[in-house]
XYZ file of C-alpha atoms in Angstrom:
182
model
C 0.000 0.000 0.000
C 2.812 2.418 0.858
C 4.368 1.765 -2.499
C 1.126 2.541 -4.312
C 0.765 5.820 -2.427
C 4.344 6.789 -3.109
C 4.093 6.085 -6.803
C 0.860 7.995 -7.081
C 2.205 10.927 -5.090
C 5.388 11.178 -7.107
C 3.897 10.781 -10.547
C 0.587 12.616 -10.282
C 1.016 14.922 -7.315
C -2.064 13.425 -5.677
C -1.784 15.471 -2.499
C -1.331 18.873 -4.062
C -4.104 21.288 -3.175
C -6.375 21.396 -6.183
C -9.848 22.386 -7.185
C -12.577 20.288 -5.599
C -12.688 16.765 -6.983
C -14.898 16.086 -9.933
C -16.596 13.019 -8.606
C -19.984 12.389 -7.178
C -20.001 11.813 -3.452
C -16.427 13.087 -3.081
C -14.881 12.113 0.211
C -17.417 9.380 0.825
C -16.063 6.579 -1.308
C -17.044 3.193 0.025
C -14.676 2.062 2.713
C -12.738 5.337 2.914
C -14.820 7.832 4.780
C -16.892 5.479 6.850
C -16.411 5.297 10.576
C -12.798 6.147 11.350
C -10.908 4.012 13.827
C -10.493 5.454 17.305
C -6.937 6.732 17.133
C -7.021 8.238 20.633
C -6.108 4.870 22.167
C -3.231 4.298 19.730
C 0.428 4.961 20.310
C 1.802 7.975 18.413
C 3.486 5.620 15.929
C 0.268 3.682 15.344
C -1.648 6.945 14.942
C 0.734 8.222 12.257
C 0.687 4.888 10.447
C -3.134 4.697 10.546
C -3.492 8.226 9.169
C -0.847 7.645 6.515
C -2.589 4.406 5.495
C -5.901 6.255 5.236
C -4.289 8.856 2.959
C -2.707 6.089 0.907
C -6.075 4.370 0.377
C -7.681 7.695 -0.509
C -5.005 8.474 -3.110
C -5.398 5.010 -4.616
C -9.152 5.584 -4.891
C -8.954 9.158 -6.201
C -10.591 10.550 -3.056
C -8.868 13.934 -2.947
C -11.201 15.319 -0.289
C -10.115 12.645 2.193
C -6.486 13.214 1.226
C -6.784 16.943 1.900
C -8.675 16.341 5.134
C -6.281 13.796 6.617
C -2.907 15.147 5.473
C -2.727 17.839 8.178
C -3.786 15.278 10.783
C -1.100 12.831 9.651
C 1.570 15.542 9.709
C 0.368 16.582 13.163
C 0.620 12.985 14.342
C 4.124 12.801 12.878
C 5.096 15.946 14.804
C 4.003 14.258 18.052
C 6.263 11.224 17.648
C 8.826 10.853 20.433
C 11.321 9.465 17.941
C 11.221 8.881 14.221
C 12.694 6.426 11.801
C 13.869 7.184 8.297
C 10.818 5.299 7.066
C 8.498 7.642 9.026
C 10.480 10.659 7.821
C 10.110 9.465 4.244
C 6.361 8.917 4.638
C 5.976 12.392 6.117
C 8.056 13.830 3.264
C 5.713 12.166 0.754
C 2.802 13.945 2.378
C 4.698 17.255 2.491
C 5.522 16.935 -1.208
C 1.945 16.093 -1.992
C 0.562 19.173 -0.263
C 3.204 21.360 -1.895
C 5.304 22.044 1.209
C 8.666 21.613 -0.463
C 10.566 23.255 2.395
C 9.100 20.718 4.836
C 9.947 17.827 2.520
C 13.500 19.084 2.030
C 13.951 19.493 5.787
C 12.969 15.842 6.181
C 15.441 14.874 3.434
C 18.146 16.730 5.367
C 17.233 14.980 8.615
C 17.344 11.565 6.914
C 20.825 12.261 5.599
C 22.009 13.678 8.918
C 21.062 10.341 10.480
C 22.502 8.283 7.617
C 24.759 10.188 5.208
C 24.172 9.000 1.659
C 20.697 7.603 2.400
C 18.818 7.251 -0.897
C 15.569 8.668 0.475
C 17.198 12.076 0.860
C 18.166 12.235 -2.812
C 14.797 10.908 -3.919
C 12.910 13.533 -1.895
C 15.171 16.308 -3.164
C 14.719 15.089 -6.732
C 10.945 14.971 -6.495
C 10.817 18.441 -4.945
C 13.069 19.755 -7.717
C 10.955 18.052 -10.367
C 7.756 19.631 -9.032
C 9.423 23.055 -8.916
C 10.793 22.566 -12.445
C 14.340 23.047 -11.111
C 16.298 21.040 -13.685
C 19.702 21.731 -12.128
C 18.617 20.496 -8.689
C 16.878 17.486 -10.234
C 20.004 16.491 -12.173
C 22.132 16.963 -9.035
C 19.812 14.673 -7.067
C 19.934 12.082 -9.870
C 23.766 12.145 -9.864
C 23.962 11.910 -6.065
C 21.398 9.109 -5.984
C 23.258 7.054 -8.589
C 26.635 7.645 -6.949
C 25.345 6.207 -3.640
C 22.961 3.593 -5.014
C 25.164 0.475 -4.992
C 26.720 1.125 -1.581
C 23.370 1.932 -0.011
C 21.644 -1.137 -1.401
C 24.551 -3.146 -0.068
C 23.672 -1.832 3.386
C 20.399 -3.824 3.134
C 18.271 -1.259 4.948
C 14.754 -2.530 5.655
C 13.160 0.700 4.449
C 14.685 0.197 1.004
C 12.851 -3.086 0.623
C 9.597 -1.471 1.697
C 9.951 1.279 -0.915
C 11.698 -0.668 -3.672
C 9.305 0.380 -6.483
C 9.886 4.067 -5.690
C 13.639 3.585 -5.603
C 13.544 1.568 -8.825
C 11.438 4.221 -10.587
C 13.771 7.019 -9.472
C 16.806 4.997 -10.535
C 15.337 4.406 -13.996
C 14.698 8.133 -14.406
C 18.129 9.028 -13.038
C 19.859 6.558 -15.377
C 17.895 7.827 -18.369
C 18.795 11.396 -17.466
C 22.488 10.512 -17.212
C 22.419 9.032 -20.720
C 20.943 12.177 -22.298
C 23.406 14.575 -23.903
């Protein structure tokens, strides 16, 4: 599910603020906007994951109203975490990118790479932010940095890389294609 959300967010900007959705019964798609689980009894980590999962399902179903409604809640839940993992930082960065908060996404990329210099998520986030801002120089820089660290980082066998393999593979394909262009 996380992979589907990530791919949708990166390729179509599914969390960007837009005009109201053009769908009947927006925000009330079957199974999405029914009774929400009681997140008050959850740990902060569980709360963030539940909200992120809800956003992911909404993106997959084209329910932009639910995405817009729950993104601030998910980011608020992220802000309340006692500690974060690079996986949580990446998920939060996906939401930040989707709502157009590039500064927030880039700050998360920085924090990922402060924790683990050379971490691929940092380059991917920077590249996606650059792509959405039409900053070709920054995008090409992120592609180069990503490719230069790719083999060593995959050799580190980080669990989060396995969980987000399709996103990493897609970014690598684009980075490789960009490197081959004159």
